[in-house]
Amino acid sequence: MRKRVALLFVVFGVFLAICTGCNGFSEEPPAQASKANSSKYKIGVEEKSSISEGVASQLPKAQIKHYPDLITAYFALQVGDIDILAYDENVLTHTFNDSMSGLTYIENDIDVPNEFVIAMNKHSSIPDLKGIINRLIDSLNAAGTLTELNEHWNKNLKTNPLISTKESDSEQILRIATSADVPPFSFMSGNQIVGLDVDIAKLLEEKLNIKTSIIKMDRNKLVTALKNNDADLIISAFTICECLRHEIDYSKPYFIGKTTFAIRNDFDKEATLSKVPKMTYLEPKKPDEIYKLADLSGKSIGVQSGTTLDEQVQQLIKLPRIQYFANIPEMTSALEQRDLDGIAVDYSVAESILMHHSDFSILKERLNKDEFGIAMGKNSPLKSSIDSCISILQKKGEIQKIKDKWSKNKSAVRAMKQDWVGTDTLVVGTEALYAPYEFYQWGELSGIDIDIMYTIGKMLNKNIKFADMNFDVLIPSLVNEKTDLCIAAMSITEERSNFIDFSIPYDKNESVIVVHTPQHALEKIGDSTGVLSHIFQKIQDLFD
């Protein structure tokens, strides 16, 4: 009997080890970076970077593992795939605050170059582009401007009021690639890319009198974009890699960084599932399938530019890699191609997407609840009358009837038509790529918002003229008085209310995540991690 029990514990222990993804680890953390020059240490670095080359040169006996970006390397450290993470100190400390990082820093007593430069296409159409950039860097250094920019972004991480936002009227465009994931140099603030690198891009725009277009992409795709002539420059906390010198050009350094070496706080313990979303390692699921919000930690999530969904994603999902899209169809296509792990949309939109994608599903956990309002310029004389119309329509149940109409098979219903002649015309901005609220059907602008706006127009005896435009242009169109109203399933937020006014809410909706996981698989997993997973977790807790 005892032998059976012992054997059972051995088998159970082996099975537990497999399930928890046991990794080898070094028991003693090195006191200095130079002490990590041993084959027993695995050091994670960013691929094709000066730190990668420097660490390999200074610590030739260590095992060097390459990662596409900081987030990926950080997760590798937390799950025990590496013992040490080598990265730029400024970026690392701005990416992870002390309360969540779980990192301890060891002394760097070796020389690892870490100079940030602007990378450029060797065959740029702009004459002497390298010379112009180098002279700009020299002048900014001489004037102390680069030091001021660095101090500013290290203090408050807000848009720099000292940098002009005026755009050049030149027809020529300089395409600048950045990853927007390396604060304080290039990162997302709301739906804008900001940081020291973006300020340099604006200064370059002024110097050249040329328009700049900031292109956000994955960090490991920056060089490819340059080589394929999809970008003219890379400004993204980018360092010199000697292996790329024959393919791309480098400017003079505009920032001298400091390489730091980080280890886990509990270096002497086995990396455990507490470091990462537990379900990722306990669920017997396919690698590409997502079942809970926790599964999206460190994953790529698409949101539409100009919406508030990026803020909701950042609040509820740990270290998401947010990618911005101009419209829903582009975002849906990226999910279909598995370029994204999930997309954040309103629930009604998600239902519409699922009608055409049987292999998609909606996660049960919600992001947030939004209230939609009709937007208008500040102190608009239309506000009181629009509010009155919405109040009447809600009391009569008319808005719910419109929603019910478009919740059915959309191809079987038609949009409302204007059958009256108004006293004057209201120009209403919208973006017709957000079914079921606004979209084109049979060549006609259709959807919930379109019917609501026509109904209000009839009540006010106003002609309605819709202006279809990108979502992120809607608010500027009101501020610049190009439109009278905007209706586009737009969430009422305090930030937007600083620039425009909203009507009272005409609809409420939940924000959700759509993933490329079949619904039947999602229902099978449900909200739990399964009985076996719970058992293994309890056993693991006893040993932790």
Coordinates of C-alpha atoms in Angstrom, one line a residue:
M1 CA 0.0 0.0 0.0
R2 CA 2.8 2.4 0.9
K3 CA 4.6 1.6 -2.4
R4 CA 1.4 2.4 -4.2
V5 CA 1.0 5.7 -2.4
A6 CA 4.6 6.6 -3.0
L7 CA 4.3 5.7 -6.7
L8 CA 1.1 7.8 -6.9
F9 CA 2.9 10.8 -5.5
V10 CA 5.8 10.4 -7.9
V11 CA 3.4 10.2 -10.9
F12 CA 1.4 13.1 -9.6
G13 CA 4.6 15.1 -9.0
V14 CA 5.8 14.5 -12.6
F15 CA 2.3 15.4 -13.9
L16 CA 2.3 18.6 -11.8
A17 CA 5.8 19.5 -13.1
I18 CA 4.6 19.2 -16.7
C19 CA 1.4 21.2 -16.1
T20 CA 3.2 24.0 -14.3
G21 CA 5.9 24.3 -17.0
C22 CA 8.9 23.8 -14.7
N23 CA 12.0 25.7 -15.8
G24 CA 15.5 25.4 -14.5
F25 CA 16.8 28.4 -12.6
S26 CA 20.0 29.5 -11.0
E27 CA 19.9 29.4 -7.3
E28 CA 22.3 32.4 -6.6
P29 CA 21.7 35.7 -8.3
P30 CA 24.8 37.5 -9.6
A31 CA 25.8 40.5 -7.6
Q32 CA 27.1 42.3 -10.6
A33 CA 26.5 41.9 -14.4
S34 CA 30.1 40.6 -14.9
K35 CA 29.3 37.7 -12.5
A36 CA 26.7 36.5 -15.0
N37 CA 29.4 35.4 -17.5
S38 CA 28.6 31.8 -17.0
S39 CA 26.7 29.2 -19.0
K40 CA 24.3 28.7 -16.1
Y41 CA 22.8 32.1 -16.7
K42 CA 20.3 32.9 -19.4
I43 CA 20.1 36.6 -20.4
G44 CA 17.3 38.0 -22.4
V45 CA 17.9 40.9 -24.8
E46 CA 16.1 42.7 -27.6
E47 CA 17.1 41.2 -31.0
K48 CA 19.3 43.2 -33.3
S49 CA 20.2 45.9 -30.8
S50 CA 23.4 47.4 -29.4
I51 CA 22.6 45.8 -26.0
S52 CA 22.3 42.4 -27.7
E53 CA 25.7 42.8 -29.3
G54 CA 27.3 44.3 -26.2
V55 CA 26.1 41.6 -23.8
A56 CA 27.2 38.9 -26.2
S57 CA 30.6 40.5 -26.4
Q58 CA 31.1 41.2 -22.7
L59 CA 29.5 38.0 -21.4
P60 CA 30.5 35.4 -24.0
K61 CA 29.9 32.4 -21.7
A62 CA 26.3 33.3 -20.8
Q63 CA 23.3 32.0 -22.8
I64 CA 21.8 34.9 -24.8
K65 CA 18.2 34.7 -25.7
H66 CA 16.7 37.2 -28.2
Y67 CA 13.2 38.7 -28.0
P68 CA 11.3 41.1 -30.3
D69 CA 10.4 43.6 -27.6
L70 CA 10.5 44.4 -23.9
I71 CA 7.1 43.0 -23.0
T72 CA 7.9 39.6 -24.5
A73 CA 11.3 39.5 -22.7
Y74 CA 9.6 40.6 -19.4
F75 CA 7.2 37.7 -19.6
A76 CA 10.1 35.3 -20.4
L77 CA 11.8 36.5 -17.2
Q78 CA 8.7 36.1 -15.1
V79 CA 8.0 32.5 -16.2
G80 CA 11.6 31.4 -15.8
D81 CA 12.7 31.2 -19.5
I82 CA 15.5 33.6 -18.7
D83 CA 17.3 34.5 -15.4
I84 CA 18.3 38.1 -16.3
L85 CA 16.8 40.8 -18.5
A86 CA 19.1 43.4 -20.0
Y87 CA 17.4 46.5 -21.4
D88 CA 17.6 50.3 -21.4
E89 CA 17.0 51.6 -17.8
N90 CA 14.9 54.5 -18.8
V91 CA 12.5 52.5 -20.9
L92 CA 12.3 49.7 -18.4
T93 CA 11.5 51.9 -15.4
H94 CA 8.9 53.8 -17.3
T95 CA 7.2 50.7 -18.7
F96 CA 6.8 49.0 -15.3
N97 CA 6.1 50.8 -12.1
D98 CA 7.6 49.4 -8.9
S99 CA 4.3 48.0 -7.6
M100 CA 3.8 45.6 -10.5
S101 CA 7.2 44.8 -12.0
G102 CA 8.5 42.3 -9.5
L103 CA 12.0 43.3 -10.6
T104 CA 15.3 43.8 -8.8
Y105 CA 18.3 45.5 -10.4
I106 CA 21.8 44.3 -10.2
E107 CA 24.9 46.5 -10.6
N108 CA 26.1 47.0 -14.2
D109 CA 29.9 46.9 -14.0
I110 CA 30.5 46.1 -17.7
D111 CA 30.5 48.4 -20.8
V112 CA 27.4 47.8 -22.9
P113 CA 26.9 50.6 -25.5
N114 CA 23.3 51.9 -25.6
E115 CA 23.0 55.0 -27.8
F116 CA 19.7 55.9 -29.4
V117 CA 19.9 56.9 -33.1
I118 CA 17.6 57.6 -36.0
A119 CA 17.7 54.9 -38.6
M120 CA 17.1 55.8 -42.2
N121 CA 16.6 54.3 -45.6
K122 CA 19.9 54.2 -47.6
H123 CA 18.0 55.3 -50.7
S124 CA 15.9 58.2 -49.4
S125 CA 14.4 60.6 -52.0
I126 CA 15.4 63.5 -49.8
P127 CA 18.9 64.8 -50.7
D128 CA 21.5 64.6 -47.9
L129 CA 18.9 63.4 -45.4
K130 CA 21.5 61.9 -43.1
G131 CA 23.5 65.2 -43.1
I132 CA 20.4 67.2 -42.3
I133 CA 19.4 64.9 -39.4
N134 CA 23.0 65.0 -38.0
R135 CA 23.1 68.8 -38.2
L136 CA 19.7 69.0 -36.4
I137 CA 21.0 66.7 -33.6
D138 CA 24.1 68.8 -33.3
S139 CA 22.1 72.1 -33.0
L140 CA 19.6 70.5 -30.5
N141 CA 22.5 69.3 -28.4
A142 CA 24.3 72.7 -28.6
A143 CA 21.1 74.6 -27.5
G144 CA 20.4 72.1 -24.7
T145 CA 17.1 71.2 -26.3
L146 CA 17.6 67.5 -26.1
T147 CA 18.4 67.7 -22.4
E148 CA 15.2 69.8 -21.9
L149 CA 13.1 67.3 -23.8
N150 CA 14.5 64.4 -21.8
E151 CA 13.8 66.2 -18.5
H152 CA 10.3 67.0 -19.6
W153 CA 9.3 63.4 -20.5
N154 CA 10.9 62.0 -17.4
K155 CA 8.9 64.3 -15.2
N156 CA 5.3 64.2 -16.4
L157 CA 4.8 62.1 -19.6
K158 CA 2.4 64.5 -21.1
T159 CA 2.3 66.2 -24.4
N160 CA 5.0 68.8 -24.6
P161 CA 3.5 72.3 -25.0
L162 CA 6.9 73.7 -26.2
I163 CA 6.7 71.7 -29.4
S164 CA 4.6 73.2 -32.2
T165 CA 1.6 71.2 -33.4
K166 CA 1.3 73.1 -36.6
E167 CA 1.5 70.9 -39.7
S168 CA 3.6 71.7 -42.7
D169 CA 1.7 72.6 -45.9
S170 CA 4.2 70.7 -48.0
E171 CA 2.9 68.0 -50.2
Q172 CA 6.0 65.8 -49.5
I173 CA 5.6 63.3 -46.7
L174 CA 8.4 61.9 -44.5
R175 CA 7.2 58.5 -43.2
I176 CA 8.5 57.8 -39.7
A177 CA 8.1 54.3 -38.2
T178 CA 7.9 53.8 -34.5
S179 CA 6.7 51.0 -32.1
A180 CA 5.0 53.3 -29.6
D181 CA 5.9 50.9 -26.8
V182 CA 9.1 52.4 -25.4
P183 CA 8.2 55.2 -22.9
P184 CA 9.2 57.9 -22.4
F185 CA 10.5 58.0 -26.0
S186 CA 7.5 56.7 -28.0
F187 CA 4.3 55.5 -26.4
M188 CA 0.5 55.8 -26.5
S189 CA -1.3 58.4 -24.5
G190 CA -5.0 57.9 -25.2
N191 CA -5.1 57.4 -28.9
Q192 CA -2.0 59.6 -29.7
I193 CA 1.6 58.6 -30.1
V194 CA 3.7 60.9 -27.9
G195 CA 7.1 61.1 -26.4
L196 CA 10.6 62.5 -26.9
D197 CA 11.0 60.7 -30.2
V198 CA 7.8 62.2 -31.5
D199 CA 9.0 65.7 -30.5
I200 CA 12.2 65.1 -32.5
A201 CA 10.0 64.1 -35.5
K202 CA 8.1 67.4 -35.2
L203 CA 11.4 69.4 -34.9
L204 CA 12.6 67.5 -38.0
E205 CA 9.3 68.5 -39.8
E206 CA 10.0 72.1 -39.1
K207 CA 13.6 71.8 -40.2
L208 CA 12.7 70.2 -43.5
N209 CA 9.4 72.0 -44.0
I210 CA 7.9 68.7 -44.8
K211 CA 4.9 66.8 -43.5
T212 CA 5.7 63.8 -41.2
S213 CA 3.5 60.7 -41.0
I214 CA 4.0 58.6 -37.8
I215 CA 3.5 54.9 -38.6
K216 CA 2.9 52.6 -35.7
M217 CA 4.0 49.0 -36.1
D218 CA 5.4 46.0 -34.1
R219 CA 9.0 46.6 -33.0
N220 CA 10.4 43.6 -34.8
K221 CA 8.9 45.0 -38.1
L222 CA 10.6 48.4 -38.0
V223 CA 13.8 47.4 -40.0
T224 CA 11.8 45.4 -42.5
A225 CA 9.6 48.5 -43.2
L226 CA 12.7 50.6 -43.8
K227 CA 14.3 48.0 -46.1
N228 CA 11.0 47.6 -48.1
N229 CA 10.7 51.4 -48.5
D230 CA 7.5 51.4 -46.4
A231 CA 9.2 54.0 -44.1
D232 CA 11.9 56.7 -44.5
L233 CA 13.0 56.8 -40.9
I234 CA 12.9 54.8 -37.6
I235 CA 12.6 57.0 -34.5
S236 CA 11.8 54.6 -31.7
A237 CA 14.5 54.3 -29.0
F238 CA 16.4 52.5 -31.7
T239 CA 20.1 51.5 -31.2
I240 CA 22.9 50.7 -33.6
C241 CA 23.3 47.1 -34.6
E242 CA 26.5 46.5 -36.5
C243 CA 24.8 43.6 -38.3
L244 CA 22.5 46.0 -40.1
R245 CA 25.0 48.7 -41.2
H246 CA 25.1 47.4 -44.8
E247 CA 21.3 47.6 -45.0
I248 CA 20.4 50.9 -43.3
D249 CA 22.0 54.1 -42.3
Y250 CA 22.3 55.6 -38.7
S251 CA 22.4 59.1 -37.5
K252 CA 24.5 60.5 -34.7
P253 CA 23.3 59.5 -31.2
Y254 CA 20.6 61.8 -29.8
F255 CA 20.4 60.1 -26.4
I256 CA 23.0 58.1 -24.5
G257 CA 21.1 55.4 -22.6
K258 CA 22.1 53.3 -19.6
T259 CA 21.9 49.5 -19.8
T260 CA 20.4 47.9 -16.7
F261 CA 20.2 44.3 -15.7
A262 CA 17.1 43.1 -14.0
I263 CA 16.2 39.8 -12.2
R264 CA 13.0 38.6 -10.5
N265 CA 12.5 39.7 -6.9
D266 CA 12.3 36.0 -5.9
F267 CA 15.3 34.9 -8.0
D268 CA 16.1 32.0 -5.7
K269 CA 12.6 30.5 -6.1
E270 CA 11.1 28.5 -9.0
A271 CA 9.2 30.7 -11.4
T272 CA 5.5 30.1 -10.7
L273 CA 2.2 30.6 -12.3
S274 CA 1.6 33.6 -10.0
K275 CA 3.8 35.6 -12.3
V276 CA 1.5 35.3 -15.3
P277 CA -2.2 34.7 -15.9
K278 CA -2.7 31.3 -14.4
M279 CA -5.1 30.1 -17.0
T280 CA -2.5 30.5 -19.7
Y281 CA -0.6 27.5 -18.3
L282 CA -3.3 25.4 -16.7
E283 CA -5.9 25.2 -19.5
P284 CA -5.6 22.4 -22.0
K285 CA -6.4 24.8 -24.9
K286 CA -4.9 25.5 -28.3
P287 CA -2.2 28.2 -28.3
D288 CA -4.2 30.6 -30.5
E289 CA -7.4 30.3 -28.5
I290 CA -8.4 32.9 -25.9
Y291 CA -11.1 32.2 -23.2
K292 CA -10.8 35.0 -20.6
L293 CA -9.5 38.6 -20.4
A294 CA -6.6 37.2 -18.4
D295 CA -5.5 35.2 -21.4
L296 CA -5.0 38.5 -23.3
S297 CA -2.1 39.7 -21.0
G298 CA 0.7 40.8 -23.2
K299 CA -1.3 40.0 -26.4
S300 CA -2.2 42.2 -29.4
I301 CA -5.6 43.9 -29.1
G302 CA -7.1 46.0 -31.8
V303 CA -9.1 49.2 -31.1
Q304 CA -10.5 51.8 -33.4
S305 CA -8.6 55.2 -33.4
G306 CA -10.4 58.0 -31.6
T307 CA -12.5 55.7 -29.3
T308 CA -12.1 55.3 -25.6
L309 CA -11.7 51.5 -25.8
D310 CA -7.9 51.7 -25.5
E311 CA -8.3 53.1 -22.0
Q312 CA -10.7 50.4 -21.0
V313 CA -8.3 47.7 -22.3
Q314 CA -5.4 49.1 -20.4
Q315 CA -7.4 49.2 -17.2
L316 CA -8.6 45.6 -17.3
I317 CA -5.9 43.7 -19.2
K318 CA -2.3 43.5 -18.0
L319 CA 0.3 44.9 -20.4
P320 CA -1.8 44.7 -23.6
R321 CA -0.2 45.5 -27.0
I322 CA -2.7 47.9 -28.4
Q323 CA -2.9 48.4 -32.2
Y324 CA -5.0 51.2 -33.7
F325 CA -7.1 50.8 -36.8
A326 CA -9.0 53.4 -38.8
N327 CA -12.2 51.3 -38.9
I328 CA -13.9 48.1 -37.9
P329 CA -13.6 46.1 -41.2
E330 CA -9.8 46.6 -41.1
M331 CA -9.6 45.5 -37.5
T332 CA -11.9 42.5 -38.1
S333 CA -9.8 41.4 -41.1
A334 CA -6.6 41.6 -38.9
L335 CA -8.3 39.3 -36.3
E336 CA -9.4 36.9 -39.1
Q337 CA -5.8 36.7 -40.3
R338 CA -4.6 36.2 -36.7
D339 CA -2.5 39.4 -36.8
L340 CA -4.5 40.2 -33.6
D341 CA -5.5 38.2 -30.6
G342 CA -8.6 40.2 -29.9
I343 CA -10.5 43.3 -30.8
A344 CA -12.4 45.7 -28.5
V345 CA -15.8 46.9 -29.7
D346 CA -19.3 47.7 -28.5
Y347 CA -21.5 44.7 -27.9
S348 CA -24.0 45.5 -30.7
V349 CA -21.1 45.8 -33.1
A350 CA -19.6 42.5 -31.8
E351 CA -23.0 40.7 -32.5
S352 CA -22.9 42.1 -36.0
I353 CA -19.4 40.8 -36.6
L354 CA -20.3 37.3 -35.3
M355 CA -23.1 37.0 -37.9
H356 CA -20.3 36.8 -40.5
H357 CA -17.7 35.0 -38.5
S358 CA -18.7 31.7 -37.0
D359 CA -15.2 31.1 -35.7
F360 CA -15.3 34.2 -33.6
S361 CA -16.8 34.6 -30.1
I362 CA -17.4 37.3 -27.5
L363 CA -15.6 36.9 -24.1
K364 CA -18.1 36.8 -21.2
E365 CA -16.2 39.3 -19.2
R366 CA -17.2 42.9 -20.2
L367 CA -14.8 45.8 -20.4
N368 CA -17.2 48.7 -19.5
K369 CA -20.6 50.2 -20.1
D370 CA -20.8 53.2 -22.3
E371 CA -23.5 55.9 -22.9
F372 CA -23.8 57.2 -26.4
G373 CA -24.7 60.8 -27.1
I374 CA -25.1 63.1 -30.2
A375 CA -22.1 65.4 -30.3
M376 CA -22.2 69.1 -31.1
G377 CA -20.1 72.2 -30.8
K378 CA -19.6 73.9 -27.5
N379 CA -22.7 76.0 -26.4
S380 CA -24.6 74.8 -29.5
P381 CA -28.1 76.3 -29.7
L382 CA -29.2 72.8 -30.8
K383 CA -28.6 71.1 -27.5
S384 CA -31.9 71.8 -25.8
S385 CA -34.0 70.8 -28.8
I386 CA -32.0 67.6 -29.4
D387 CA -32.2 66.7 -25.7
S388 CA -36.0 67.2 -25.8
C389 CA -36.4 65.0 -28.9
I390 CA -34.3 62.2 -27.4
S391 CA -36.3 62.3 -24.2
I392 CA -39.6 62.1 -26.1
L393 CA -38.4 59.2 -28.3
Q394 CA -37.2 57.3 -25.2
K395 CA -40.5 57.7 -23.3
K396 CA -42.4 56.5 -26.4
G397 CA -40.1 53.6 -26.9
E398 CA -39.2 54.7 -30.4
I399 CA -35.4 54.3 -29.9
Q400 CA -35.9 50.8 -28.7
K401 CA -38.0 50.0 -31.7
I402 CA -35.3 51.3 -34.0
K403 CA -32.7 49.1 -32.2
D404 CA -35.0 46.1 -32.4
K405 CA -35.4 46.8 -36.2
W406 CA -31.6 46.7 -36.8
S407 CA -31.0 43.8 -34.4
K408 CA -32.8 41.5 -36.8
N409 CA -31.4 40.4 -40.2
K410 CA -30.1 43.7 -41.4
S411 CA -30.4 42.7 -45.1
A412 CA -34.2 42.4 -44.6
V413 CA -34.8 46.0 -43.4
R414 CA -34.2 49.4 -45.1
A415 CA -33.0 52.7 -43.7
M416 CA -35.5 55.5 -43.0
K417 CA -35.9 58.0 -45.8
Q418 CA -36.4 61.8 -45.6
D419 CA -40.0 62.4 -46.7
W420 CA -40.3 66.0 -45.6
V421 CA -38.8 69.4 -46.6
G422 CA -37.2 71.1 -43.7
T423 CA -36.7 74.8 -43.0
D424 CA -32.9 74.5 -43.2
T425 CA -30.2 71.8 -43.2
L426 CA -28.2 70.2 -40.5
V427 CA -24.8 68.7 -41.6
V428 CA -24.3 65.5 -39.5
G429 CA -20.9 63.8 -39.3
T430 CA -20.8 60.0 -39.0
E431 CA -18.5 57.1 -39.8
A432 CA -20.4 54.4 -41.9
L433 CA -18.2 51.5 -40.8
Y434 CA -19.8 50.6 -37.5
A435 CA -22.7 48.2 -38.0
P436 CA -25.4 48.1 -36.8
Y437 CA -25.2 51.8 -35.8
E438 CA -24.0 53.2 -39.2
F439 CA -23.0 51.3 -42.3
Y440 CA -23.8 51.1 -46.1
Q441 CA -26.4 48.7 -47.3
W442 CA -27.7 48.5 -50.9
G443 CA -25.7 51.7 -51.5
E444 CA -27.6 53.6 -48.8
L445 CA -26.4 54.9 -45.4
S446 CA -28.2 52.7 -42.9
G447 CA -28.3 51.7 -39.3
I448 CA -29.6 52.7 -35.8
D449 CA -28.0 56.1 -35.6
I450 CA -29.1 57.0 -39.1
D451 CA -32.8 56.3 -38.3
I452 CA -32.5 58.1 -35.0
M453 CA -31.0 61.2 -36.7
Y454 CA -33.7 61.2 -39.4
T455 CA -36.4 60.9 -36.8
I456 CA -35.0 63.8 -34.9
G457 CA -34.7 65.8 -38.1
K458 CA -38.4 65.2 -38.8
M459 CA -39.4 66.3 -35.3
L460 CA -37.4 69.5 -35.7
N461 CA -38.4 70.0 -39.4
K462 CA -34.8 70.0 -40.4
N463 CA -33.2 68.5 -43.5
I464 CA -30.5 66.0 -42.6
K465 CA -27.3 65.8 -44.7
F466 CA -24.8 63.1 -43.6
A467 CA -21.1 63.6 -44.0
D468 CA -19.2 60.3 -43.9
M469 CA -15.7 60.6 -42.4
N470 CA -13.1 58.9 -40.3
F471 CA -14.0 58.6 -36.6
D472 CA -11.0 60.6 -35.4
V473 CA -12.0 63.5 -37.6
L474 CA -15.5 63.8 -36.2
I475 CA -14.7 66.0 -33.1
P476 CA -12.4 68.3 -35.1
S477 CA -15.2 68.8 -37.7
L478 CA -17.4 70.1 -34.9
V479 CA -14.7 72.3 -33.4
N480 CA -13.9 73.8 -36.8
E481 CA -17.7 74.2 -37.5
K482 CA -17.6 71.9 -40.6
T483 CA -20.5 69.9 -39.1
D484 CA -23.5 70.8 -36.9
L485 CA -23.8 67.5 -35.2
C486 CA -22.1 64.1 -35.1
I487 CA -23.8 60.7 -34.4
A488 CA -21.5 57.7 -34.5
A489 CA -22.1 55.5 -31.4
M490 CA -19.8 58.1 -29.7
S491 CA -19.2 57.5 -25.9
I492 CA -19.8 60.5 -23.7
T493 CA -16.5 61.1 -21.8
E494 CA -15.2 63.9 -19.7
E495 CA -12.2 64.3 -21.9
R496 CA -14.3 64.8 -25.0
S497 CA -16.6 67.2 -23.2
N498 CA -13.6 69.6 -22.8
F499 CA -13.9 70.3 -26.6
I500 CA -17.5 69.6 -27.5
D501 CA -21.0 69.2 -25.9
F502 CA -23.1 66.0 -25.9
S503 CA -26.8 65.5 -25.9
I504 CA -28.4 63.4 -23.1
P505 CA -27.6 59.7 -23.7
Y506 CA -29.7 58.1 -26.4
D507 CA -28.3 54.6 -26.0
K508 CA -26.2 52.5 -23.6
N509 CA -23.9 49.7 -24.6
E510 CA -21.3 47.3 -23.2
S511 CA -17.8 47.1 -24.5
V512 CA -16.5 43.6 -25.1
I513 CA -13.6 41.7 -26.6
V514 CA -14.1 39.6 -29.7
V515 CA -11.6 36.7 -30.1
H516 CA -10.7 34.1 -32.8
T517 CA -12.0 31.3 -30.6
P518 CA -15.1 29.3 -31.7
Q519 CA -18.1 29.8 -29.5
H520 CA -18.5 26.1 -28.7
A521 CA -15.0 26.0 -27.3
L522 CA -15.7 29.1 -25.2
E523 CA -18.9 27.6 -23.8
K524 CA -17.1 24.4 -23.0
I525 CA -14.5 26.2 -20.9
G526 CA -16.9 28.8 -19.4
D527 CA -15.6 31.0 -16.6
S528 CA -13.7 28.3 -14.7
T529 CA -10.3 26.8 -15.3
G530 CA -11.6 23.3 -14.8
V531 CA -11.6 20.8 -11.9
L532 CA -8.1 19.4 -12.6
S533 CA -6.7 22.9 -12.9
H534 CA -8.0 23.9 -9.5
I535 CA -6.6 20.7 -8.0
F536 CA -3.2 21.3 -9.4
Q537 CA -3.3 24.9 -8.3
K538 CA -4.1 23.9 -4.7
I539 CA -1.2 21.4 -4.7
Q540 CA 1.1 24.0 -6.2
D541 CA 0.1 26.5 -3.5
L542 CA 1.2 24.1 -0.8
F543 CA 4.7 24.0 -2.2
D544 CA 5.0 27.8 -2.9

